[in-house]
XYZ file of N, CA, C and O in Angstrom:
876
model
N 7.557 5.254 8.727
C 6.292 5.957 8.089
C 5.487 5.376 7.333
O 5.778 4.105 6.683
N 4.162 5.854 7.348
C 3.040 5.171 6.640
C 2.039 6.018 6.296
O 1.943 7.183 6.614
N 1.415 5.735 5.138
C 0.235 6.635 4.644
C -0.902 5.613 4.607
O -0.959 4.526 4.419
N -2.015 6.363 4.917
C -3.499 5.660 4.700
C -3.872 6.403 3.483
O -3.718 7.540 3.207
N -4.806 5.622 2.603
C -5.113 6.079 1.343
C -6.497 6.592 1.615
O -7.387 6.288 2.358
N -6.916 7.772 0.745
C -8.335 8.038 0.556
C -8.650 8.353 -0.744
O -7.776 8.446 -1.676
N -9.986 8.092 -1.194
C -10.339 8.358 -2.491
C -10.390 9.664 -2.955
O -10.183 10.718 -2.168
N -10.410 9.653 -4.319
C -10.473 11.207 -4.973
C -11.894 11.955 -3.991
O -12.841 11.375 -4.039
N -11.472 13.133 -4.138
C -12.883 14.031 -3.583
C -13.260 13.711 -2.040
O -14.311 13.928 -1.927
N -12.521 13.181 -1.368
C -12.843 12.672 0.021
C -12.754 14.099 0.673
O -12.358 15.115 0.457
N -13.306 14.039 2.008
C -13.509 15.441 2.858
C -11.996 15.706 3.181
O -11.184 14.568 3.538
N -11.742 16.882 3.256
C -10.126 17.172 3.653
C -9.824 16.942 4.947
O -10.781 17.086 5.987
N -8.406 16.574 5.188
C -8.038 16.412 6.626
C -6.750 17.223 6.755
O -6.077 17.193 5.711
N -6.775 17.909 7.909
C -5.673 18.736 8.085
C -4.895 18.303 9.273
O -5.089 17.446 9.930
N -3.602 18.806 9.371
C -2.587 18.402 10.348
C -1.370 18.858 10.365
O -0.812 19.540 9.322
N -0.473 18.659 11.343
C 0.911 18.992 11.342
C 1.548 18.114 12.289
O 2.232 18.612 13.219
N 1.655 16.924 12.260
C 2.243 16.020 12.981
C 3.147 14.839 12.496
O 2.976 14.488 11.440
N 4.392 14.806 13.007
C 5.272 13.800 12.500
C 5.996 13.046 13.738
O 6.399 13.632 14.581
N 6.057 11.756 13.575
C 6.406 10.872 14.796
C 8.017 11.095 14.721
O 8.798 10.803 13.891
N 8.313 11.431 15.835
C 9.808 11.934 16.041
C 10.790 10.698 15.649
O 11.884 10.843 15.365
N 10.388 9.414 16.226
C 11.020 8.254 15.981
C 11.188 7.964 14.400
O 12.226 7.148 14.086
N 10.657 8.785 13.400
C 10.847 8.495 12.159
C 11.944 9.585 11.655
O 12.037 9.573 10.242
N 12.547 10.329 12.439
C 13.282 11.242 11.743
C 14.411 10.633 11.235
O 15.082 9.856 11.423
N 14.912 11.263 9.974
C 15.807 10.740 9.157
C 15.443 9.427 8.252
O 16.138 9.159 7.167
N 14.055 9.277 8.400
C 13.505 8.154 7.440
C 12.343 8.579 7.095
O 11.284 8.824 7.559
N 12.060 8.543 5.677
C 10.856 9.181 5.082
C 10.398 8.298 3.753
O 11.180 7.462 3.462
N 8.956 8.664 3.460
C 8.898 7.763 2.438
C 7.850 8.805 1.518
O 7.318 9.579 2.017
N 7.643 8.505 0.215
C 7.028 9.225 -0.823
C 6.348 8.186 -1.570
O 6.824 7.122 -2.050
N 4.915 8.546 -1.999
C 4.097 7.701 -2.980
C 4.149 8.412 -4.381
O 3.869 9.780 -4.280
N 4.500 8.180 -5.468
C 4.744 8.750 -6.763
C 3.765 8.231 -7.674
O 3.581 6.698 -7.880
N 3.235 8.990 -8.329
C 2.446 8.683 -9.585
C 2.755 9.743 -10.635
O 2.797 10.767 -10.523
N 2.975 9.103 -11.889
C 3.610 9.650 -12.944
C 5.009 10.342 -12.652
O 5.123 11.636 -13.107
N 5.731 9.815 -11.807
C 6.962 10.161 -11.276
C 6.818 11.570 -10.484
O 7.743 12.216 -10.121
N 5.725 11.845 -10.088
C 5.509 13.098 -9.056
C 5.038 12.505 -7.793
O 4.234 11.794 -7.623
N 5.414 13.375 -6.729
C 5.278 12.793 -5.412
C 3.700 13.466 -5.118
O 3.389 14.672 -5.352
N 3.067 12.458 -4.606
C 1.679 12.924 -3.988
C 1.898 13.836 -2.809
O 2.551 13.482 -2.028
N 0.822 14.662 -2.740
C 0.956 15.582 -1.464
C 0.629 15.025 -0.279
O -0.300 13.688 -0.134
N 1.355 14.981 0.615
C 1.052 14.385 2.166
C 0.073 15.311 2.937
O 0.257 16.554 3.033
N -1.102 14.851 3.400
C -2.036 15.377 4.148
C -1.936 14.854 5.620
O -2.259 13.446 5.614
N -1.932 15.527 6.250
C -1.540 15.216 7.934
C -2.984 15.514 8.604
O -3.414 16.389 8.459
N -3.155 14.297 9.436
C -4.273 14.605 10.310
C -3.709 14.547 11.841
O -3.095 13.595 12.360
N -3.863 15.686 12.404
C -3.223 16.129 13.694
C -3.868 15.427 14.781
O -3.067 14.676 15.699
N -5.217 15.079 14.748
C -5.656 14.090 16.005
C -5.173 12.668 16.080
O -5.005 12.196 17.071
N -5.059 12.199 14.839
C -4.620 10.829 14.842
C -3.298 10.727 14.611
O -2.433 9.490 14.809
N -2.496 11.662 14.041
C -0.960 11.456 13.932
C -0.995 10.878 12.593
O 0.272 10.523 12.074
N -1.782 10.726 11.866
C -1.623 9.751 10.596
C -1.447 10.756 9.424
O -2.023 11.772 9.276
N -0.777 10.280 8.384
C -0.449 10.822 7.073
C -1.425 10.252 5.906
O -1.363 9.147 5.898
N -1.961 10.948 5.011
C -3.004 10.545 3.831
C -2.188 11.072 2.634
O -1.797 11.978 2.491
N -2.594 10.340 1.680
C -2.448 10.650 0.250
C -3.781 10.476 -0.453
O -4.565 9.423 -0.160
N -4.136 11.235 -1.458
C -5.300 10.924 -2.357
C -5.035 10.172 -3.456
O -3.897 10.742 -4.249
N -5.377 8.969 -3.773
C -5.086 8.503 -4.989
C -5.891 9.015 -6.096
O -7.170 9.319 -6.101
N -5.225 9.506 -7.268
C -5.667 10.218 -8.320
C -6.144 9.262 -9.381
O -5.669 9.230 -10.567
N -7.368 8.495 -8.951
C -7.939 7.504 -10.088
C -8.311 8.263 -11.384
O -8.302 7.570 -12.423
N -8.894 9.225 -11.423
C -9.572 9.918 -12.723
C -8.502 11.097 -13.244
O -9.090 11.578 -14.176
N -7.683 11.292 -12.608
C -6.810 12.585 -13.122
C -5.541 12.198 -13.767
O -4.910 12.919 -14.506
N -4.877 10.902 -13.349
C -3.483 10.607 -13.544
C -3.548 10.261 -15.187
O -4.281 9.323 -15.362
N -2.550 10.716 -16.181
C -2.300 10.340 -17.466
C -2.312 8.652 -17.408
O -2.462 8.110 -18.511
N -1.623 8.151 -16.634
C -1.164 6.802 -16.584
C -2.600 5.711 -16.239
O -2.460 4.667 -16.083
N -3.528 6.420 -15.773
C -4.641 5.653 -15.406
C -5.275 4.849 -16.896
O -5.260 5.250 -17.764
N -5.558 3.524 -16.316
C -6.334 2.621 -17.200
C -7.091 1.901 -16.788
O -7.492 1.922 -15.453
N -8.082 1.142 -17.376
C -9.188 0.444 -16.925
C -8.895 -1.174 -16.988
O -8.468 -1.576 -18.000
N -9.397 -1.726 -16.013
C -9.350 -3.418 -15.888
C -10.546 -4.014 -15.707
O -11.792 -3.293 -15.301
N -10.830 -5.224 -16.320
C -12.003 -5.814 -16.085
C -12.300 -6.293 -14.644
O -11.407 -6.780 -13.682
N -13.390 -5.867 -14.044
C -14.066 -6.097 -12.781
C -15.261 -6.987 -12.842
O -16.179 -6.501 -13.387
N -15.150 -7.952 -12.391
C -16.320 -9.190 -12.492
C -17.133 -9.042 -11.308
O -16.742 -9.003 -10.081
N -18.439 -8.343 -11.331
C -19.415 -8.419 -10.195
C -19.815 -9.769 -9.827
O -19.759 -10.667 -10.726
N -20.555 -9.945 -8.880
C -20.915 -11.135 -8.022
C -21.874 -11.708 -9.028
O -22.144 -13.002 -9.090
N -22.518 -10.773 -9.744
C -23.674 -11.235 -10.670
C -23.139 -11.837 -11.860
O -23.660 -12.535 -12.788
N -21.769 -11.820 -12.183
C -21.288 -12.216 -13.206
C -20.729 -11.263 -14.353
O -20.319 -11.498 -15.292
N -21.391 -10.213 -14.088
C -21.395 -9.112 -14.976
C -19.933 -8.456 -14.857
O -19.449 -8.137 -13.904
N -19.239 -8.031 -16.293
C -18.064 -7.575 -16.216
C -18.088 -5.890 -16.468
O -18.886 -5.551 -17.385
N -17.476 -5.218 -15.580
C -17.434 -3.780 -15.950
C -15.872 -3.361 -15.944
O -14.842 -3.950 -15.378
N -15.732 -2.318 -16.492
C -14.358 -1.411 -16.543
C -14.251 -0.785 -15.408
O -14.711 0.380 -15.217
N -12.974 -0.930 -14.609
C -12.914 -0.071 -13.216
C -11.551 0.654 -13.492
O -10.546 -0.026 -13.972
N -11.387 1.781 -13.088
C -10.102 2.626 -13.253
C -9.276 2.171 -12.234
O -9.430 1.807 -11.091
N -7.972 2.226 -12.693
C -6.706 1.909 -11.681
C -5.854 3.002 -12.194
O -5.595 3.512 -13.035
N -4.844 3.026 -11.106
C -3.536 3.977 -11.288
C -2.563 3.332 -10.789
O -2.221 3.288 -9.703
N -1.494 3.109 -11.534
C 0.108 2.672 -11.064
C 0.660 3.846 -10.139
O 0.720 4.887 -10.503
N 1.355 3.205 -9.249
C 2.100 3.937 -8.319
C 3.264 3.514 -7.863
O 3.413 1.983 -7.772
N 4.412 4.021 -7.409
C 5.539 3.402 -6.921
C 5.736 4.226 -5.600
O 5.198 5.150 -5.067
N 6.592 3.484 -4.574
C 6.981 4.056 -3.260
C 8.356 4.249 -3.277
O 9.114 3.470 -3.438
N 8.680 5.406 -2.621
C 10.007 5.696 -2.598
C 10.573 6.048 -0.957
O 9.829 6.508 -0.265
N 11.572 5.338 -0.723
C 11.895 5.445 0.732
C 13.480 6.042 0.642
O 14.373 5.777 -0.048
N 13.346 7.032 1.627
C 14.687 7.757 1.703
C 15.123 7.676 3.029
O 14.514 7.881 4.286
N 16.606 7.184 3.004
C 17.301 7.108 4.405
C 18.301 8.218 4.490
O 19.308 8.328 3.903
N 18.062 9.108 5.327
C 18.604 10.328 5.517
C 19.636 10.157 6.563
O 20.125 11.215 6.876
N 19.458 9.189 7.310
C 20.630 8.899 8.403
C 21.733 8.421 8.061
O 21.989 8.062 6.796
N 22.476 8.239 9.002
C 23.908 7.505 8.732
C 24.051 6.026 8.990
O 25.034 5.429 8.962
N 22.839 5.303 8.970
C 22.679 4.009 9.306
C 22.443 3.198 8.076
O 21.668 3.666 6.984
N 23.057 1.945 8.086
C 22.734 1.025 7.060
C 21.034 0.445 7.531
O 20.994 0.196 8.431
N 20.287 0.175 6.653
C 18.876 -0.193 6.656
C 18.385 -1.357 5.686
O 18.896 -1.311 4.439
N 17.547 -1.920 6.137
C 16.629 -2.753 5.417
C 15.251 -2.296 5.382
O 14.621 -1.733 6.303
N 14.746 -2.149 4.083
C 13.412 -1.303 4.052
C 12.339 -2.588 3.648
O 12.683 -3.010 2.551
N 11.395 -2.277 4.516
C 10.209 -3.502 4.231
C 9.113 -2.744 3.717
O 8.396 -1.671 4.490
N 8.601 -2.983 2.419
C 7.295 -2.289 2.321
C 5.902 -3.196 2.303
O 6.034 -4.349 2.046
N 5.076 -2.468 3.019
C 3.791 -2.979 3.448
C 2.704 -2.213 2.609
O 2.656 -1.211 2.771
N 1.758 -2.970 2.009
C 0.684 -2.461 1.373
C -0.476 -3.194 1.811
O -0.463 -4.578 1.676
N -1.645 -2.457 2.235
C -2.763 -3.162 2.821
C -2.524 -4.203 4.019
O -3.139 -5.322 4.053
N -1.458 -3.891 4.770
C -0.883 -4.575 5.845
C -0.128 -5.856 5.368
O 0.115 -6.600 6.173
N 0.146 -6.065 4.215
C 0.935 -7.209 3.563
C 2.373 -6.861 3.357
O 2.309 -5.911 2.573
N 3.247 -7.583 3.590
C 4.650 -7.163 3.281
C 4.837 -7.768 1.685
O 4.541 -8.763 1.438
N 5.302 -6.900 0.980
C 5.428 -7.137 -0.333
C 6.596 -7.015 -0.962
O 6.982 -7.834 -2.045
N 7.737 -6.510 -0.387
C 8.935 -6.434 -0.876
C 9.837 -6.004 0.138
O 9.736 -5.219 1.167
N 11.274 -6.000 0.044
C 12.249 -5.724 0.831
C 13.563 -5.421 0.197
O 13.750 -6.081 -0.721
N 14.064 -4.166 0.502
C 15.138 -3.672 -0.209
C 16.405 -3.268 0.789
O 15.967 -2.623 1.657
N 17.630 -3.256 0.390
C 18.595 -2.861 1.314
C 18.853 -1.200 0.928
O 18.814 -0.690 -0.373
N 18.801 -0.289 1.831
C 18.898 1.017 1.578
C 19.955 1.682 2.590
O 19.987 1.668 3.825
N 21.238 1.910 1.715
C 22.544 2.724 2.721
C 22.121 3.984 3.252
O 21.176 4.561 3.020
N 23.260 4.483 4.029
C 23.062 5.639 4.443
C 22.891 6.842 3.411
O 23.538 6.790 2.369
N 22.028 7.870 3.705
C 21.910 8.923 2.769
C 21.457 8.414 1.254
O 22.043 9.181 0.274
N 20.680 7.511 1.212
C 20.365 6.993 -0.141
C 18.964 6.855 -0.028
O 17.886 6.927 0.816
N 18.284 6.587 -1.550
C 17.082 6.606 -1.794
C 16.664 5.482 -2.730
O 17.577 5.210 -3.454
N 15.800 4.589 -2.118
C 15.541 3.380 -2.999
C 13.932 3.636 -3.597
O 13.273 4.291 -3.074
N 13.647 2.858 -4.628
C 12.193 2.912 -5.093
C 11.630 1.471 -5.300
O 12.264 0.603 -5.954
N 10.498 1.298 -4.596
C 9.622 0.038 -4.839
C 8.736 0.288 -6.124
O 7.849 1.152 -6.072
N 8.946 -0.432 -7.215
C 8.238 -0.271 -8.343
C 7.035 -1.318 -8.457
O 6.246 -1.172 -9.264
N 6.947 -2.295 -7.610
C 5.709 -2.989 -7.722
C 5.921 -4.317 -6.742
O 6.647 -4.293 -5.840
N 5.339 -5.287 -7.162
C 5.443 -6.585 -6.437
C 5.902 -7.753 -6.998
O 5.529 -8.062 -8.324
N 7.017 -8.452 -6.567
C 7.575 -9.381 -7.251
C 6.889 -10.595 -7.504
O 5.864 -11.157 -6.563
N 6.969 -11.045 -8.782
C 5.886 -12.101 -9.066
C 6.420 -13.600 -9.151
O 5.673 -14.572 -9.356
N 7.812 -13.619 -8.531
C 8.361 -15.001 -8.415
C 9.113 -15.360 -9.612
O 9.932 -16.457 -9.398
N 8.737 -15.021 -10.812
C 9.519 -15.482 -12.015
C 10.581 -14.313 -12.370
O 10.919 -14.498 -13.546
N 11.076 -13.646 -11.474
C 11.805 -12.356 -11.834
C 11.166 -10.991 -12.203
O 11.815 -10.127 -12.441
N 9.904 -11.321 -12.593
C 9.009 -9.930 -13.005
C 8.586 -9.016 -11.831
O 8.512 -9.910 -10.711
N 7.808 -8.127 -12.109
C 7.453 -7.321 -10.969
C 6.095 -6.903 -11.453
O 5.947 -6.049 -12.804
N 5.211 -6.931 -10.730
C 3.731 -6.475 -10.993
C 3.348 -5.244 -10.464
O 3.953 -4.659 -9.422
N 2.724 -4.205 -11.359
C 2.714 -2.745 -10.748
C 1.705 -2.908 -9.362
O 0.760 -3.776 -9.160
N 2.015 -1.705 -8.632
C 1.155 -1.607 -7.684
C 0.128 -0.584 -8.184
O 0.401 0.363 -8.796
N -1.232 -0.881 -8.035
C -2.275 0.085 -8.705
C -3.204 0.411 -7.311
O -3.753 -0.250 -6.643
N -3.338 1.727 -7.468
C -4.494 2.192 -6.793
C -5.744 1.862 -7.284
O -6.066 1.870 -8.541
N -6.613 1.508 -6.462
C -8.134 0.917 -6.884
C -9.076 0.908 -5.724
O -8.811 1.056 -4.523
N -10.408 1.045 -6.376
C -11.398 0.681 -5.408
C -11.376 -0.838 -4.842
O -10.884 -1.588 -5.612
N -11.951 -1.004 -3.818
C -11.866 -2.516 -3.176
C -12.981 -3.349 -4.085
O -13.692 -2.832 -4.795
N -12.576 -4.418 -4.123
C -13.173 -5.416 -5.074
C -14.712 -5.726 -4.357
O -14.795 -5.576 -3.198
N -15.712 -6.361 -5.084
C -16.872 -6.906 -4.377
C -16.439 -8.036 -3.520
O -15.500 -8.858 -3.625
N -17.519 -8.533 -2.809
C -17.435 -9.509 -2.034
C -17.938 -10.804 -3.034
O -19.176 -10.643 -3.438
N -17.233 -11.794 -2.757
C -17.550 -13.097 -3.658
C -18.883 -13.638 -3.106
O -19.071 -13.658 -1.813
N -19.295 -14.670 -3.698
C -20.249 -15.439 -3.229
C -19.967 -16.379 -1.896
O -20.631 -16.501 -0.720
N -18.737 -16.815 -2.190
C -18.140 -17.689 -0.920
C -17.918 -16.943 0.176
O -18.134 -17.327 1.372
N -17.314 -15.445 0.106
C -17.299 -14.568 1.168
C -18.607 -14.274 1.899
O -18.611 -14.020 3.078
N -19.752 -14.085 0.906
C -20.972 -13.828 1.478
C -21.634 -14.983 2.392
O -22.228 -14.779 3.376
N -21.305 -16.183 1.770
C -21.699 -17.204 2.610
C -20.973 -17.533 3.971
O -21.644 -17.815 4.937
N -19.658 -17.172 4.044
C -19.129 -16.956 5.470
C -19.783 -16.090 6.075
O -20.071 -16.315 7.696
N -20.054 -14.977 5.752
C -20.808 -13.862 6.530
C -22.063 -14.400 7.194
O -22.572 -14.088 8.039
N -22.817 -15.259 6.219
C -24.099 -15.640 6.532
C -24.086 -16.741 7.739
O -25.134 -16.868 8.508
N -22.873 -17.148 8.062
C -22.825 -18.262 9.156
C -22.019 -17.571 10.290
O -21.552 -18.016 11.306
N -22.074 -16.205 10.384
C -21.288 -15.414 11.282
C -19.913 -15.238 11.270
O -19.446 -14.697 12.417
N -19.168 -15.567 10.079
C -17.906 -15.388 10.089
C -17.450 -14.165 9.296
O -18.419 -13.395 8.684
N -16.121 -13.745 9.399
C -15.958 -12.500 8.601
C -16.012 -12.777 7.080
O -15.475 -13.867 6.602
N -16.339 -11.926 6.420
C -16.352 -12.005 4.866
C -15.159 -11.221 4.172
O -15.311 -11.045 3.019
N -14.357 -10.867 5.027
C -13.293 -10.195 4.365
C -12.188 -11.077 3.734
O -12.209 -12.224 4.134
N -11.292 -10.582 2.812
C -10.510 -11.488 2.022
C -9.302 -11.131 2.915
O -8.530 -12.498 2.488
N -8.980 -10.564 3.679
C -7.743 -10.349 4.532
C -7.973 -11.077 5.757
O -9.061 -10.951 6.621
N -6.853 -11.786 6.237
C -6.785 -12.201 7.639
C -6.984 -11.187 8.764
O -7.680 -11.428 9.882
N -6.383 -10.026 8.386
C -6.578 -8.762 9.470
C -6.826 -7.632 8.441
O -5.740 -7.084 7.683
N -7.926 -6.959 8.622
C -8.319 -5.726 7.907
C -7.748 -4.569 8.301
O -8.023 -3.485 7.838
N -7.002 -4.500 9.542
C -6.593 -3.184 9.954
C -5.616 -2.300 9.190
O -5.478 -1.321 9.144
N -4.854 -3.420 8.329
C -3.721 -2.595 7.433
C -4.492 -2.252 6.320
O -3.899 -1.623 5.296
N -5.843 -2.555 5.882
C -6.357 -2.021 4.480
C -6.336 -0.607 4.390
O -6.449 0.038 5.309
N -6.092 -0.461 3.026
C -6.152 0.999 2.783
C -4.704 1.703 3.214
O -4.830 3.013 3.356
N -3.529 1.238 3.427
C -2.477 1.684 4.139
C -1.317 1.477 3.251
O -1.344 0.446 2.499
N -0.248 2.152 3.187
C 0.821 1.862 2.660
C 2.005 2.374 3.790
O 1.978 3.294 4.096
N 2.905 1.414 4.070
C 3.900 1.596 5.082
C 5.510 1.045 4.718
O 5.575 0.061 4.007
N 6.398 1.856 5.049
C 7.690 1.316 4.759
C 8.285 1.263 6.118
O 8.371 2.252 7.057
N 8.896 0.190 6.614
C 9.463 0.008 7.913
C 11.032 -0.074 7.605
O 11.322 -0.831 6.977
N 11.709 0.800 8.280
C 13.189 0.798 8.084
C 13.909 0.003 9.402
O 13.598 0.350 10.647
N 14.587 -0.942 9.018
C 15.495 -1.577 10.161
C 16.892 -1.335 9.944
O 17.679 -1.668 9.072
N 17.386 -0.789 11.099
C 18.780 -0.570 11.147
C 19.565 -1.772 11.335
O 19.313 -2.786 11.876
N 20.623 -1.698 10.907
C 21.727 -3.059 10.680
C 22.987 -2.404 10.472
O 23.294 -1.217 10.357
N 24.016 -3.362 10.893
C 25.678 -2.842 10.813
C 25.895 -3.558 9.506
O 25.449 -4.498 8.810
N 27.140 -3.176 9.019
C 27.702 -3.493 8.030
C 27.877 -5.096 7.990
O 27.742 -5.909 7.099
N 28.218 -5.517 9.203
C 28.614 -7.054 9.477
C 27.329 -7.726 9.136
O 27.168 -8.871 8.591
N 26.297 -7.267 9.954
C 24.914 -7.843 9.554
C 24.466 -7.907 8.066
O 23.950 -9.092 7.721
N 24.923 -6.880 7.280
C 24.484 -6.817 5.894
C 25.212 -7.986 5.122
O 24.526 -8.686 4.368
N 26.661 -8.104 5.296
C 27.209 -9.208 4.701
C 26.741 -10.484 5.037
O 26.704 -11.458 4.095
N 26.321 -10.789 6.327
C 25.883 -11.911 6.671
C 24.464 -12.467 6.201
O 24.094 -13.449 6.180
N 23.845 -11.355 5.861
C 22.442 -11.558 5.366
C 22.310 -11.592 4.004
O 21.227 -11.584 3.408
N 23.431 -11.694 3.118
C 23.336 -11.711 1.661
C 22.232 -12.628 0.924
O 21.513 -12.466 0.285
N 22.248 -13.852 1.639
C 21.337 -14.822 1.141
C 20.056 -14.703 1.541
O 19.152 -15.018 0.617
N 19.794 -13.922 2.659
C 18.576 -13.650 3.252
C 17.890 -12.550 2.448
O 16.519 -12.410 2.212
N 18.579 -11.791 1.853
C 17.995 -10.496 1.158
C 17.188 -11.015 -0.071
O 15.996 -10.457 -0.184
N 17.439 -12.036 -0.766
C 16.847 -12.503 -1.953
C 15.321 -13.172 -1.419
O 14.520 -12.938 -2.030
N 15.574 -13.763 -0.262
C 14.359 -14.429 0.080
C 13.301 -13.597 1.239
O 12.301 -13.965 1.280
N 13.732 -12.128 1.088
C 12.843 -11.396 1.991
C 11.604 -10.767 1.003
O 10.728 -10.397 1.457
N 11.714 -11.162 -0.319
C 10.766 -10.826 -1.111
C 9.549 -11.677 -1.054
O 9.498 -12.778 -1.701
N 8.759 -11.347 -0.055
C 7.936 -12.415 0.679
C 6.419 -12.468 -0.338
O 5.852 -13.601 -0.048
N 6.064 -11.352 -0.976
C 4.774 -11.545 -1.798
C 4.589 -12.636 -2.758
O 3.790 -13.512 -2.671
N 5.718 -12.623 -3.667
C 5.611 -13.600 -4.708
C 4.267 -13.766 -5.302
O 3.800 -14.963 -5.567
N 3.518 -12.553 -5.718
C 2.249 -12.754 -6.221
C 1.205 -13.287 -5.450
O 0.126 -13.846 -5.915
N 1.601 -13.392 -4.218
C 0.631 -13.777 -3.230
C -0.291 -12.762 -2.559
O -0.932 -12.825 -1.604
N -0.296 -11.635 -3.096
C -0.822 -10.592 -2.603
C -2.520 -10.599 -2.753
O -2.964 -11.178 -3.782
N -3.012 -10.086 -1.654
C -4.809 -10.239 -1.543
C -5.310 -9.005 -1.600
O -4.951 -8.120 -0.796
N -6.164 -8.681 -2.521
C -6.691 -7.364 -2.788
C -7.969 -7.387 -1.575
O -8.550 -8.246 -1.637
N -7.930 -6.217 -0.862
C -9.098 -6.025 0.047
C -10.449 -5.970 -0.677
O -10.489 -5.330 -1.728
N -11.297 -6.297 -0.193
C -12.813 -6.230 -0.553
C -13.511 -5.246 0.260
O -13.057 -4.668 1.137
N -14.813 -5.023 -0.128
C -15.444 -3.975 0.524
C -15.865 -4.335 2.195
O -15.818 -3.487 2.742
N -15.916 -5.611 2.287
C -16.274 -5.897 3.645
C -14.693 -5.578 4.486
O -14.889 -5.070 5.625
N -13.711 -5.795 3.936
C -12.528 -5.435 4.615
C -12.613 -4.098 4.998
O -12.150 -3.513 6.289
N -12.874 -3.219 4.058
C -12.811 -1.797 4.244
C -13.942 -1.241 4.984
O -13.816 -0.395 6.035
N -15.247 -2.088 5.254
C -16.190 -1.692 6.153
C -15.713 -2.118 7.565
O -15.862 -1.232 8.460
N -15.010 -3.084 7.725
C -14.570 -3.457 9.145
C -13.641 -2.419 9.598
O -13.591 -2.182 10.741
N -12.678 -2.136 8.675
C -11.651 -1.182 8.846
C -12.443 0.022 9.579
O -11.848 0.863 10.528
N -13.161 0.697 8.607
C -13.864 1.832 8.887
C -14.596 1.693 10.420
O -14.545 2.661 11.041
N -15.369 0.516 10.639
C -16.207 0.282 11.892
C -15.163 0.489 13.003
O -15.346 1.119 13.987
N -13.995 -0.130 12.858
C -12.972 -0.263 13.842
C -12.420 1.149 14.408
O -12.141 1.445 15.301
N -11.900 1.786 13.090
C -11.231 3.038 13.350
C -12.407 4.531 13.478
O -11.869 5.403 13.405
N -13.405 4.191 13.030
C -14.411 5.300 13.323
C -14.119 6.179 12.330
O -14.393 7.510 12.408
N -13.858 5.734 10.966
C -13.498 6.807 9.966
C -13.590 6.217 8.666
O -13.372 4.831 8.357
N -13.974 6.997 7.511
C -14.398 6.018 6.197
C -12.964 5.454 5.803
O -11.859 6.268 5.867
N -13.121 4.494 5.072
C -11.910 3.889 4.283
C -12.451 3.182 3.131
O -13.062 2.054 3.374
N -12.119 3.607 1.969
C -12.696 3.106 0.781
C -11.683 2.930 -0.388
O -12.095 2.986 -1.675
N -10.358 2.959 -0.011
C -9.399 2.834 -1.293
C -8.551 1.493 -0.814
O -8.231 1.212 0.284
N -8.002 1.209 -1.967
C -7.076 -0.086 -1.771
C -5.948 -0.341 -2.903
O -5.964 0.447 -3.620
N -5.510 -1.546 -2.941
C -4.386 -1.725 -3.799
C -4.756 -3.109 -4.544
O -4.961 -3.752 -3.849
N -4.332 -3.187 -5.842
C -4.473 -4.215 -6.419
C -3.029 -4.814 -7.253
O -2.333 -3.446 -7.560
N -2.878 -5.860 -7.561
C -1.872 -5.949 -8.623
C -2.057 -5.656 -9.856
O -3.250 -5.845 -10.477
N -0.994 -5.309 -10.699
C -1.144 -4.873 -12.069
C -0.527 -5.653 -13.079
O 0.029 -6.840 -12.763
N -0.022 -5.220 -14.276
C 0.808 -5.704 -15.314
C 2.061 -5.789 -14.865
O 2.611 -5.222 -14.030
N 2.843 -6.734 -15.561
C 4.399 -7.032 -15.318
C 5.038 -6.096 -16.094
O 4.276 -5.445 -17.364
């Protein structure tokens, strides 16, 4: 299951479509311990959630440095991701944010787990924050002037998305993979926030607006 993000007050999208291959496996995005409404787009088969940047009680502001060097306060909003395994299968759940794998957890049959953030490598976890995309840096603009991509991400197709991939496994595979489980936390604070060029490229490729992203927050 996957969600694409949309900014507050974006044009509404309607739908009623769910991929049958995901039956028994579900995800929810939570803000302030409340599930965000899932908005489905029938034509694309995608599900959307609206980031509540300006309405959440947990919203706070962070310093955002513009290319000119000027610092502004930008709103961000912490969120968590809940993975629900309603099947009889043992699974590993991989969380992908903006196309980047940020964490993995084991989820047993008829169980629910919560991804609270991005592992920082020192045992701490950094918040997942809804955010507007960051500005393009001088170095990225220089790449664009040479005809190269000015995006911060290697592949912008995952920008503005949240996805949980469920991998079925057997009890035997689970026991043999104990050492691998710890190593599956791949981000280790190497998460890259999408910039405005990433979202522009994604919008051009998919012919629809994309202007929401995720950034790392506090531990």
